[in-house]
mmCIF file of C-alpha atoms and ligand atoms in Angstrom:
data_model
loop_
_atom_site.group_PDB
_atom_site.id
_atom_site.type_symbol
_atom_site.label_atom_id
_atom_site.label_comp_id
_atom_site.label_asym_id
_atom_site.label_seq_id
_atom_site.Cartn_x
_atom_site.Cartn_y
_atom_site.Cartn_z
ATOM 1 C CA UNK A 171 -5.230 12.009 -27.353
ATOM 2 C CA UNK A 172 -7.893 12.785 -24.535
ATOM 3 C CA UNK A 173 -7.254 10.462 -21.617
ATOM 4 C CA UNK A 174 -9.005 10.084 -18.667
ATOM 5 C CA UNK A 175 -7.734 8.835 -15.416
ATOM 6 C CA UNK A 176 -9.544 6.696 -12.994
ATOM 7 C CA UNK A 177 -7.632 6.598 -9.756
ATOM 8 C CA UNK A 178 -8.183 4.505 -6.542
ATOM 9 C CA UNK A 179 -6.555 6.134 -3.580
ATOM 10 C CA UNK A 180 -7.263 3.336 -1.345
ATOM 11 C CA UNK A 181 -5.813 0.631 -3.462
ATOM 12 C CA UNK A 182 -2.715 -1.249 -1.670
ATOM 13 C CA UNK A 183 -4.431 -0.159 1.907
ATOM 14 C CA UNK A 184 -4.173 3.436 1.131
ATOM 15 C CA UNK A 185 -0.380 3.532 -0.464
ATOM 16 C CA UNK A 186 -1.666 4.152 -3.999
ATOM 17 C CA UNK A 187 -2.227 7.632 -3.715
ATOM 18 C CA UNK A 188 1.321 8.540 -2.835
ATOM 19 C CA UNK A 189 1.948 7.707 -6.470
ATOM 20 C CA UNK A 190 -0.508 10.102 -8.062
ATOM 21 C CA UNK A 191 1.327 13.026 -8.139
ATOM 22 C CA UNK A 192 4.183 11.306 -9.987
ATOM 23 C CA UNK A 193 1.742 10.158 -12.393
ATOM 24 C CA UNK A 194 0.176 13.586 -13.167
ATOM 25 C CA UNK A 195 3.816 15.161 -13.148
ATOM 26 C CA UNK A 196 4.823 12.569 -16.011
ATOM 27 C CA UNK A 197 1.746 13.571 -18.345
ATOM 28 C CA UNK A 198 2.053 17.050 -17.756
ATOM 29 C CA UNK A 199 5.679 16.853 -18.691
ATOM 30 C CA UNK A 200 4.989 15.446 -21.693
ATOM 31 C CA UNK A 201 2.137 17.175 -22.673
ATOM 32 C CA UNK A 202 -0.803 14.731 -22.364
ATOM 33 C CA UNK A 203 -3.948 16.221 -21.605
ATOM 34 C CA UNK A 204 -5.859 14.440 -19.590
ATOM 35 C CA UNK A 205 -9.085 14.607 -17.266
ATOM 36 C CA UNK A 206 -9.188 12.542 -13.818
ATOM 37 C CA UNK A 207 -11.444 11.067 -11.212
ATOM 38 C CA UNK A 208 -10.542 9.703 -7.750
ATOM 39 C CA UNK A 209 -12.765 7.057 -6.599
ATOM 40 C CA UNK A 210 -14.630 6.819 -3.574
ATOM 41 C CA UNK A 211 -15.873 3.304 -3.806
ATOM 42 C CA UNK A 212 -15.154 0.619 -6.354
ATOM 43 C CA UNK A 213 -18.615 1.112 -7.814
ATOM 44 C CA UNK A 214 -17.196 4.432 -8.805
ATOM 45 C CA UNK A 215 -14.481 3.185 -10.923
ATOM 46 C CA UNK A 216 -17.291 1.317 -12.830
ATOM 47 C CA UNK A 217 -19.289 4.513 -13.619
ATOM 48 C CA UNK A 218 -16.581 6.559 -14.443
ATOM 49 C CA UNK A 219 -15.160 4.322 -17.122
ATOM 50 C CA UNK A 220 -18.748 3.940 -18.357
ATOM 51 C CA UNK A 221 -19.009 7.828 -18.610
ATOM 52 C CA UNK A 222 -15.608 7.837 -20.189
ATOM 53 C CA UNK A 223 -16.420 5.522 -22.844
ATOM 54 C CA UNK A 224 -19.799 7.263 -23.616
ATOM 55 C CA UNK A 225 -17.650 10.711 -23.770
ATOM 56 C CA UNK A 226 -15.130 8.960 -26.512
ATOM 57 C CA UNK A 227 -11.957 9.325 -24.349
ATOM 58 C CA UNK A 228 -9.211 8.029 -26.679
ATOM 59 C CA UNK A 229 -7.700 6.085 -23.416
ATOM 60 C CA UNK A 230 -8.845 5.212 -19.864
ATOM 61 C CA UNK A 231 -6.171 4.517 -17.465
ATOM 62 C CA UNK A 232 -7.097 2.738 -14.654
ATOM 63 C CA UNK A 233 -5.092 3.648 -11.697
ATOM 64 C CA UNK A 234 -5.334 1.004 -8.709
ATOM 65 C CA UNK A 235 -5.309 -2.745 -7.842
ATOM 66 C CA UNK A 236 -7.034 -5.895 -9.701
ATOM 67 C CA UNK A 237 -10.230 -4.578 -8.094
ATOM 68 C CA UNK A 238 -9.943 -1.185 -9.613
ATOM 69 C CA UNK A 239 -9.087 -2.594 -13.125
ATOM 70 C CA UNK A 240 -11.837 -5.239 -12.910
ATOM 71 C CA UNK A 241 -14.411 -2.164 -12.506
ATOM 72 C CA UNK A 242 -12.876 -0.091 -15.162
ATOM 73 C CA UNK A 243 -12.827 -2.919 -17.758
ATOM 74 C CA UNK A 244 -16.975 -3.417 -16.909
ATOM 75 C CA UNK A 245 -17.307 0.154 -18.151
ATOM 76 C CA UNK A 246 -16.096 -0.565 -21.534
ATOM 77 C CA UNK A 247 -18.911 -3.025 -22.372
ATOM 78 C CA UNK A 248 -22.530 -3.167 -23.046
ATOM 79 C CA UNK A 249 -25.003 -6.230 -21.669
ATOM 80 C CA UNK A 250 -24.430 -8.422 -24.388
ATOM 81 C CA UNK A 251 -20.766 -8.285 -24.331
ATOM 82 C CA UNK A 252 -19.930 -5.640 -27.126
ATOM 83 C CA UNK A 253 -17.560 -2.741 -26.677
ATOM 84 C CA UNK A 254 -19.274 0.254 -26.456
ATOM 85 C CA UNK A 255 -16.839 2.755 -27.726
ATOM 86 C CA UNK A 256 -13.385 2.634 -29.344
ATOM 87 C CA UNK A 257 -11.278 3.841 -26.161
ATOM 88 C CA UNK A 258 -8.405 1.904 -25.108
ATOM 89 C CA UNK A 259 -7.617 0.859 -21.591
ATOM 90 C CA UNK A 260 -4.181 1.703 -19.817
ATOM 91 C CA UNK A 261 -3.219 0.348 -16.368
ATOM 92 C CA UNK A 262 -1.094 1.418 -13.859
ATOM 93 C CA UNK A 263 -1.060 -1.147 -11.504
ATOM 94 C CA UNK A 264 -0.803 0.926 -7.782
ATOM 95 C CA UNK A 265 -2.454 -1.833 -5.952
ATOM 96 C CA UNK A 266 -1.436 -5.048 -4.222
ATOM 97 C CA UNK A 267 -1.321 -8.492 -6.279
ATOM 98 C CA UNK A 268 -0.866 -7.496 -9.921
ATOM 99 C CA UNK A 269 -2.382 -10.296 -11.423
ATOM 100 C CA UNK A 270 -3.557 -8.976 -14.676
ATOM 101 C CA UNK A 271 -0.340 -6.803 -15.366
ATOM 102 C CA UNK A 272 1.954 -10.209 -14.611
ATOM 103 C CA UNK A 273 -0.675 -12.301 -16.940
ATOM 104 C CA UNK A 274 -0.132 -10.320 -19.905
ATOM 105 C CA UNK A 275 3.140 -8.755 -19.461
ATOM 106 C CA UNK A 276 2.055 -5.377 -18.868
ATOM 107 C CA UNK A 277 4.883 -3.107 -17.160
ATOM 108 C CA UNK A 278 4.241 -2.874 -13.077
ATOM 109 C CA UNK A 279 6.708 0.020 -13.050
ATOM 110 C CA UNK A 280 4.970 3.321 -13.036
ATOM 111 C CA UNK A 281 7.392 5.132 -15.413
ATOM 112 C CA UNK A 282 7.321 2.416 -17.868
ATOM 113 C CA UNK A 283 3.716 1.656 -17.743
ATOM 114 C CA UNK A 284 3.497 5.374 -18.801
ATOM 115 C CA UNK A 285 5.910 5.564 -21.385
ATOM 116 C CA UNK A 286 3.942 2.669 -23.050
ATOM 117 C CA UNK A 287 1.347 5.237 -23.151
ATOM 118 C CA UNK A 288 3.218 7.759 -24.802
ATOM 119 C CA UNK A 289 4.394 5.053 -27.097
ATOM 120 C CA UNK A 290 0.786 4.048 -27.727
ATOM 121 C CA UNK A 291 1.275 0.525 -28.880
ATOM 122 C CA UNK A 292 -1.836 -2.185 -28.080
ATOM 123 C CA UNK A 293 -2.845 -5.601 -27.455
ATOM 124 C CA UNK A 294 -6.149 -7.069 -27.801
ATOM 125 C CA UNK A 295 -7.024 -9.072 -24.727
ATOM 126 C CA UNK A 296 -9.995 -11.182 -24.778
ATOM 127 C CA UNK A 297 -12.431 -10.663 -21.556
ATOM 128 C CA UNK A 298 -14.682 -12.951 -20.019
ATOM 129 C CA UNK A 299 -18.474 -12.223 -19.413
ATOM 130 C CA UNK A 300 -20.230 -13.138 -16.164
ATOM 131 C CA UNK A 301 -23.816 -13.041 -15.485
ATOM 132 C CA UNK A 302 -25.127 -13.756 -11.901
ATOM 133 C CA UNK A 303 -27.564 -12.953 -8.835
ATOM 134 C CA UNK A 304 -26.900 -9.609 -7.029
ATOM 135 C CA UNK A 305 -28.807 -11.433 -4.112
ATOM 136 C CA UNK A 306 -29.124 -15.055 -3.405
ATOM 137 C CA UNK A 307 -32.625 -16.377 -4.564
ATOM 138 C CA UNK A 308 -33.692 -19.726 -3.179
ATOM 139 C CA UNK A 309 -36.530 -20.405 -5.982
ATOM 140 C CA UNK A 310 -33.214 -21.212 -8.150
ATOM 141 C CA UNK A 311 -31.480 -23.853 -5.964
ATOM 142 C CA UNK A 312 -30.410 -26.555 -8.407
ATOM 143 C CA UNK A 313 -31.654 -24.476 -11.300
ATOM 144 C CA UNK A 314 -29.758 -22.442 -14.122
ATOM 145 C CA UNK A 315 -30.008 -18.532 -14.431
ATOM 146 C CA UNK A 316 -33.119 -17.183 -15.435
ATOM 147 C CA UNK A 317 -32.110 -14.172 -17.760
ATOM 148 C CA UNK A 318 -35.545 -12.406 -17.119
ATOM 149 C CA UNK A 319 -34.474 -12.455 -13.034
ATOM 150 C CA UNK A 320 -35.105 -8.784 -11.321
ATOM 151 C CA UNK A 321 -31.433 -9.399 -9.544
ATOM 152 C CA UNK A 322 -29.723 -10.183 -12.706
ATOM 153 C CA UNK A 323 -26.253 -8.777 -12.902
ATOM 154 C CA UNK A 324 -23.629 -8.889 -16.057
ATOM 155 C CA UNK A 325 -19.941 -7.961 -15.350
ATOM 156 C CA UNK A 326 -16.731 -8.693 -16.930
ATOM 157 C CA UNK A 327 -13.351 -9.927 -15.624
ATOM 158 C CA UNK A 328 -9.772 -10.271 -17.082
ATOM 159 C CA UNK A 329 -8.668 -13.089 -14.820
ATOM 160 C CA UNK A 330 -10.598 -15.560 -13.229
ATOM 161 C CA UNK A 331 -14.006 -16.548 -11.462
ATOM 162 C CA UNK A 332 -13.929 -18.585 -8.302
ATOM 163 C CA UNK A 333 -17.024 -20.473 -7.251
ATOM 164 C CA UNK A 334 -16.715 -22.587 -3.850
ATOM 165 C CA UNK A 335 -14.182 -21.431 -1.629
ATOM 166 C CA UNK A 336 -13.099 -18.348 -3.527
ATOM 167 C CA UNK A 337 -15.053 -15.636 -1.882
ATOM 168 C CA UNK A 338 -14.231 -16.467 1.678
ATOM 169 C CA UNK A 339 -10.554 -16.658 0.817
ATOM 170 C CA UNK A 340 -10.937 -13.232 -1.167
ATOM 171 C CA UNK A 341 -12.383 -11.620 1.835
ATOM 172 C CA UNK A 342 -10.153 -13.024 4.130
ATOM 173 C CA UNK A 343 -7.245 -11.484 1.751
ATOM 174 C CA UNK A 344 -9.001 -8.423 1.417
ATOM 175 C CA UNK A 345 -9.502 -7.957 5.076
ATOM 176 C CA UNK A 346 -6.346 -5.896 5.729
ATOM 177 C CA UNK A 347 -3.882 -8.774 6.708
ATOM 178 C CA UNK A 348 -1.880 -8.399 3.268
ATOM 179 C CA UNK A 349 -1.044 -4.771 4.533
ATOM 180 C CA UNK A 350 0.752 -6.554 7.699
ATOM 181 C CA UNK A 351 2.314 -9.849 6.751
ATOM 182 C CA UNK A 352 2.739 -9.392 2.893
ATOM 183 C CA UNK A 353 0.620 -10.187 -0.157
ATOM 184 C CA UNK A 354 1.865 -13.902 -0.670
ATOM 185 C CA UNK A 355 1.432 -14.735 3.190
ATOM 186 C CA UNK A 356 -1.943 -12.970 3.809
ATOM 187 C CA UNK A 357 -3.400 -14.928 0.873
ATOM 188 C CA UNK A 358 -2.099 -18.345 1.935
ATOM 189 C CA UNK A 359 -3.186 -17.802 5.664
ATOM 190 C CA UNK A 360 -6.658 -16.890 4.180
ATOM 191 C CA UNK A 361 -6.635 -19.947 1.960
ATOM 192 C CA UNK A 362 -5.638 -22.327 4.816
ATOM 193 C CA UNK A 363 -8.252 -20.759 6.974
ATOM 194 C CA UNK A 364 -10.812 -21.416 4.344
ATOM 195 C CA UNK A 365 -9.708 -24.641 3.597
ATOM 196 C CA UNK A 366 -10.009 -25.861 7.206
ATOM 197 C CA UNK A 367 -13.712 -24.388 7.831
ATOM 198 C CA UNK A 368 -14.941 -25.367 4.114
ATOM 199 C CA UNK A 369 -17.841 -28.007 3.624
ATOM 200 C CA UNK A 370 -17.410 -29.056 0.165
ATOM 201 C CA UNK A 371 -20.920 -29.227 -1.857
ATOM 202 C CA UNK A 372 -22.119 -30.948 -5.001
ATOM 203 C CA UNK A 373 -22.703 -28.592 -7.584
ATOM 204 C CA UNK A 374 -24.954 -28.997 -10.927
ATOM 205 C CA UNK A 375 -23.007 -27.316 -13.900
ATOM 206 C CA UNK A 376 -23.638 -27.114 -17.694
ATOM 207 C CA UNK A 377 -20.308 -27.235 -19.695
ATOM 208 C CA UNK A 378 -20.649 -26.341 -23.352
ATOM 209 C CA UNK A 379 -24.180 -27.487 -23.008
ATOM 210 C CA UNK A 380 -23.752 -30.989 -21.243
ATOM 211 C CA UNK A 381 -25.086 -31.119 -17.851
ATOM 212 C CA UNK A 382 -23.264 -32.893 -14.796
ATOM 213 C CA UNK A 383 -23.079 -32.972 -11.065
ATOM 214 C CA UNK A 384 -19.697 -32.262 -9.435
ATOM 215 C CA UNK A 385 -19.364 -33.880 -6.231
ATOM 216 C CA UNK A 386 -17.621 -32.588 -3.130
ATOM 217 C CA UNK A 387 -16.407 -29.353 -4.882
ATOM 218 C CA UNK A 388 -13.838 -27.277 -3.055
ATOM 219 C CA UNK A 389 -13.559 -24.560 -5.713
ATOM 220 C CA UNK A 390 -14.417 -24.174 -9.509
ATOM 221 C CA UNK A 391 -11.935 -21.999 -11.449
ATOM 222 C CA UNK A 392 -13.324 -20.233 -14.438
ATOM 223 C CA UNK A 393 -10.740 -17.942 -16.044
ATOM 224 C CA UNK A 394 -8.415 -16.704 -18.808
ATOM 225 C CA UNK A 395 -5.008 -15.789 -17.158
ATOM 226 C CA UNK A 396 -2.171 -18.051 -15.535
ATOM 227 C CA UNK A 397 -1.849 -15.711 -12.569
ATOM 228 C CA UNK A 398 -5.064 -15.738 -10.469
ATOM 229 C CA UNK A 399 -4.407 -14.408 -7.084
ATOM 230 C CA UNK A 400 -1.321 -13.354 -5.130
ATOM 231 C CA UNK A 401 1.138 -16.543 -6.274
ATOM 232 C CA UNK A 402 -1.690 -18.748 -7.190
ATOM 233 C CA UNK A 403 -1.416 -19.794 -10.860
ATOM 234 C CA UNK A 404 -3.080 -21.920 -13.144
ATOM 235 C CA UNK A 405 -1.065 -23.387 -16.145
ATOM 236 C CA UNK A 406 -2.879 -23.373 -19.054
ATOM 237 C CA UNK A 407 -2.672 -23.450 -22.949
ATOM 238 C CA UNK A 408 -4.731 -20.443 -24.020
ATOM 239 C CA UNK A 409 -3.281 -18.287 -26.634
ATOM 240 C CA UNK A 410 -4.074 -14.865 -26.406
ATOM 241 C CA UNK A 411 -6.447 -14.859 -29.464
ATOM 242 C CA UNK A 412 -8.034 -17.845 -27.975
ATOM 243 C CA UNK A 413 -11.599 -16.929 -26.980
ATOM 244 C CA UNK A 414 -12.284 -19.947 -24.657
ATOM 245 C CA UNK A 415 -11.885 -20.272 -20.728
ATOM 246 C CA UNK A 416 -10.131 -22.679 -18.571
ATOM 247 C CA UNK A 417 -12.180 -24.393 -15.906
ATOM 248 C CA UNK A 418 -10.414 -25.925 -13.107
ATOM 249 C CA UNK A 419 -12.063 -28.230 -10.941
ATOM 250 C CA UNK A 420 -11.018 -29.254 -7.431
ATOM 251 C CA UNK A 421 -12.778 -31.515 -5.691
ATOM 252 C CA UNK A 422 -12.904 -34.536 -3.132
ATOM 253 C CA UNK A 423 -9.874 -33.030 -1.387
ATOM 254 C CA UNK A 424 -8.741 -35.022 1.775
ATOM 255 C CA UNK A 425 -6.423 -33.524 4.337
ATOM 256 C CA UNK A 426 -3.753 -35.705 2.702
ATOM 257 C CA UNK A 427 -3.883 -34.426 -0.829
ATOM 258 C CA UNK A 428 -4.950 -30.761 -0.241
ATOM 259 C CA UNK A 429 -1.021 -29.509 0.477
ATOM 260 C CA UNK A 430 -0.244 -31.276 -2.918
ATOM 261 C CA UNK A 431 -3.134 -29.730 -4.586
ATOM 262 C CA UNK A 432 -1.786 -26.107 -3.037
ATOM 263 C CA UNK A 433 2.093 -27.108 -4.344
ATOM 264 C CA UNK A 434 0.612 -27.642 -7.790
ATOM 265 C CA UNK A 435 -1.307 -24.414 -7.660
ATOM 266 C CA UNK A 436 1.735 -22.111 -6.045
ATOM 267 C CA UNK A 437 4.426 -23.802 -8.563
ATOM 268 C CA UNK A 438 2.266 -23.330 -11.611
ATOM 269 C CA UNK A 439 3.560 -26.620 -13.321
ATOM 270 C CA UNK A 440 1.516 -28.796 -15.690
ATOM 271 C CA UNK A 441 -0.035 -31.393 -14.415
ATOM 272 C CA UNK A 442 -2.157 -34.482 -15.089
ATOM 273 C CA UNK A 443 -5.911 -34.436 -14.219
ATOM 274 C CA UNK A 444 -6.935 -36.652 -11.704
ATOM 275 C CA UNK A 445 -9.830 -37.308 -9.283
ATOM 276 C CA UNK A 446 -9.300 -34.109 -7.391
ATOM 277 C CA UNK A 447 -7.769 -31.689 -10.043
ATOM 278 C CA UNK A 448 -9.071 -31.477 -13.392
ATOM 279 C CA UNK A 449 -8.514 -28.726 -16.187
ATOM 280 C CA UNK A 450 -10.653 -28.378 -19.403
ATOM 281 C CA UNK A 451 -11.080 -25.688 -21.662
ATOM 282 C CA UNK A 452 -14.958 -24.507 -22.151
ATOM 283 C CA UNK A 453 -16.761 -22.184 -24.553
ATOM 284 C CA UNK A 454 -18.951 -21.430 -21.647
ATOM 285 C CA UNK A 455 -19.899 -22.826 -18.255
ATOM 286 C CA UNK A 456 -23.121 -22.399 -16.280
ATOM 287 C CA UNK A 457 -23.223 -23.192 -12.362
ATOM 288 C CA UNK A 458 -26.434 -23.796 -11.175
ATOM 289 C CA UNK A 459 -28.037 -21.977 -7.796
ATOM 290 C CA UNK A 460 -27.092 -23.891 -4.547
ATOM 291 C CA UNK A 461 -28.231 -22.897 -1.034
ATOM 292 C CA UNK A 462 -24.622 -23.328 0.186
ATOM 293 C CA UNK A 463 -21.391 -21.880 -0.832
ATOM 294 C CA UNK A 464 -23.179 -20.304 -3.365
ATOM 295 C CA UNK A 465 -21.029 -16.915 -3.299
ATOM 296 C CA UNK A 466 -19.003 -16.023 -6.556
ATOM 297 C CA UNK A 467 -16.179 -14.193 -6.870
ATOM 298 C CA UNK A 468 -13.735 -12.591 -9.602
ATOM 299 C CA UNK A 469 -10.769 -10.908 -9.998
ATOM 300 C CA UNK A 470 -10.223 -10.786 -6.339
ATOM 301 C CA UNK A 471 -13.364 -9.581 -4.651
ATOM 302 C CA UNK A 472 -16.739 -11.280 -3.812
ATOM 303 C CA UNK A 473 -19.718 -9.920 -5.924
ATOM 304 C CA UNK A 474 -22.714 -12.197 -5.879
ATOM 305 C CA UNK A 475 -24.297 -15.295 -6.071
ATOM 306 C CA UNK A 476 -24.961 -18.552 -8.035
ATOM 307 C CA UNK A 477 -26.654 -19.339 -10.319
ATOM 308 C CA UNK A 478 -24.345 -17.948 -13.099
ATOM 309 C CA UNK A 479 -22.970 -18.158 -16.399
ATOM 310 C CA UNK A 480 -19.676 -17.395 -17.786
ATOM 311 C CA UNK A 481 -18.672 -16.992 -21.329
ATOM 312 C CA UNK A 482 -16.244 -14.980 -23.686
ATOM 313 C CA UNK A 483 -17.240 -11.290 -24.214
ATOM 314 C CA UNK A 484 -18.224 -10.937 -27.731
ATOM 315 C CA UNK A 485 -15.169 -8.255 -28.479
ATOM 316 C CA UNK A 486 -11.740 -8.040 -26.770
ATOM 317 C CA UNK A 487 -10.578 -5.071 -25.105
ATOM 318 C CA UNK A 488 -7.650 -2.978 -26.928
ATOM 319 C CA UNK A 489 -4.859 -2.475 -23.922
ATOM 320 C CA UNK A 490 -1.793 -0.352 -24.107
ATOM 321 C CA UNK A 491 1.248 -2.609 -23.894
ATOM 322 C CA UNK A 492 4.889 -1.863 -24.763
ATOM 323 C CA UNK A 493 6.449 -2.902 -28.044
ATOM 324 C CA UNK A 494 8.984 -5.212 -26.399
ATOM 325 C CA UNK A 495 5.903 -6.653 -24.549
ATOM 326 C CA UNK A 496 4.204 -7.673 -27.826
ATOM 327 C CA UNK A 497 6.481 -10.434 -28.679
ATOM 328 C CA UNK A 498 6.264 -12.437 -25.681
ATOM 329 C CA UNK A 499 2.786 -13.742 -26.497
ATOM 330 C CA UNK A 500 1.581 -17.295 -27.814
ATOM 331 C CA UNK A 501 -1.072 -16.135 -30.285
ATOM 332 C CA UNK A 502 -1.945 -19.296 -32.031
ATOM 333 C CA UNK A 503 -1.419 -21.537 -28.943
ATOM 334 C CA UNK A 504 1.826 -23.068 -30.621
HETATM 335 N N1 ATP B 126 -11.545 5.430 -2.482
HETATM 336 C C1 ATP B 126 -11.757 4.427 -2.507
HETATM 337 N N2 ATP B 126 -12.083 4.184 -4.001
HETATM 338 C C2 ATP B 126 -12.823 2.590 -4.279
HETATM 339 N N3 ATP B 126 -11.764 1.841 -3.189
HETATM 340 C C3 ATP B 126 -11.421 1.917 -1.920
HETATM 341 C C4 ATP B 126 -11.534 3.542 -1.508
HETATM 342 N N4 ATP B 126 -10.985 3.282 -0.396
HETATM 343 C C5 ATP B 126 -10.578 2.146 0.135
HETATM 344 N N5 ATP B 126 -10.977 1.239 -0.984
HETATM 345 C C6 ATP B 126 -10.794 -0.259 -1.099
HETATM 346 O O1 ATP B 126 -9.780 -0.543 -2.070
HETATM 347 C C7 ATP B 126 -9.685 -1.705 -2.226
HETATM 348 C C8 ATP B 126 -9.668 -2.101 -3.616
HETATM 349 O O2 ATP B 126 -8.564 -1.967 -3.912
HETATM 350 P P1 ATP B 126 -7.915 -2.624 -5.581
HETATM 351 O O3 ATP B 126 -8.407 -3.960 -5.544
HETATM 352 O O4 ATP B 126 -7.742 -1.725 -6.376
HETATM 353 O O5 ATP B 126 -6.260 -2.828 -4.773
HETATM 354 P P2 ATP B 126 -5.763 -3.936 -4.001
HETATM 355 O O6 ATP B 126 -6.729 -4.769 -3.331
HETATM 356 O O7 ATP B 126 -4.699 -3.269 -3.057
HETATM 357 O O8 ATP B 126 -4.843 -4.343 -4.990
HETATM 358 P P3 ATP B 126 -5.136 -6.081 -6.260
HETATM 359 O O9 ATP B 126 -6.720 -6.041 -5.772
HETATM 360 O O10 ATP B 126 -4.351 -5.925 -7.132
HETATM 361 O O11 ATP B 126 -4.432 -7.401 -4.937
HETATM 362 C C9 ATP B 126 -11.283 -2.359 -1.951
HETATM 363 O O12 ATP B 126 -11.197 -3.351 -0.746
HETATM 364 C C10 ATP B 126 -11.810 -1.015 -1.635
HETATM 365 O O13 ATP B 126 -12.841 -1.168 -0.677
#
């Protein structure tokens, strides 16, 4: 087995690198042959993963937080959404908020994650593809994405994309505050600050081919996983093999009901759709260009601008998962 480790020494505010020697020692002791690359930027994680896939490594191990894992995942795909190799993905979470691992019951403890690598069992995890712009273009206000645009970007995500308040909240949470007051409190403070200063906007969307205007939107979540950020959860009915995405639309919030909405998101309980909070399931969602609140965040980082199109990747990823984790999933939604 040929393994490539992609390690982000900056994850968890720089604490991640203290764990690398233990990972190397474990692999040496178990006679696993590996190469490794240390990232200098998150873009490196994508570049190294793309190279690793092209070179045909059997296994690519992402070592870092959800931001690192996200970039490594994108390196497995071409622009159409197909896998470019037979490489498998393994994840050793050394970041701050392990939303990807928690959502799929992947081990958080380093030795358990490494033992799963030795065991070699995998699950197929469906990913989402997102196409968007790297720069805001006002000529596309109110318009869908032009697939021939010069600034077009294609990426993939495992957990959730956010349009509305999401980018500002992520930027606040990633500012270093979580290193001081903890992941949960840091994100909550950033969320409350975001809510206080946010001005809701109307977004034109196209959901499975049907166009509509969503009024006074605070956030549109388009995702795959239950865990989306530092304790925030979207209870959903997607089974592991379901190619669809959920869409959660939060709109028309008054001061009275945003506390209730936050309670629902932190509890992760089911809720009935109402005028402020509605959950739906989609094959694809397009969100048109907007002059305000037009940033897109996914898997925890602000990444670009509307308009965007979000749809399932054509191929699922084969991800290392311990044997006992395999039995914990709903496979058929029953
Ligand atoms: N050498 C580096 N390579 C890549 N990213 C780095 C590096 N040094 C610092 N960083 C920063 O690390 C952060 C990304 O880390 P990552 O998302 O992997 O972990 P995290 O934010 O601690 O955890 P999580 O995303 O799971 O909450 C980014 O803010 C990035 O700017």
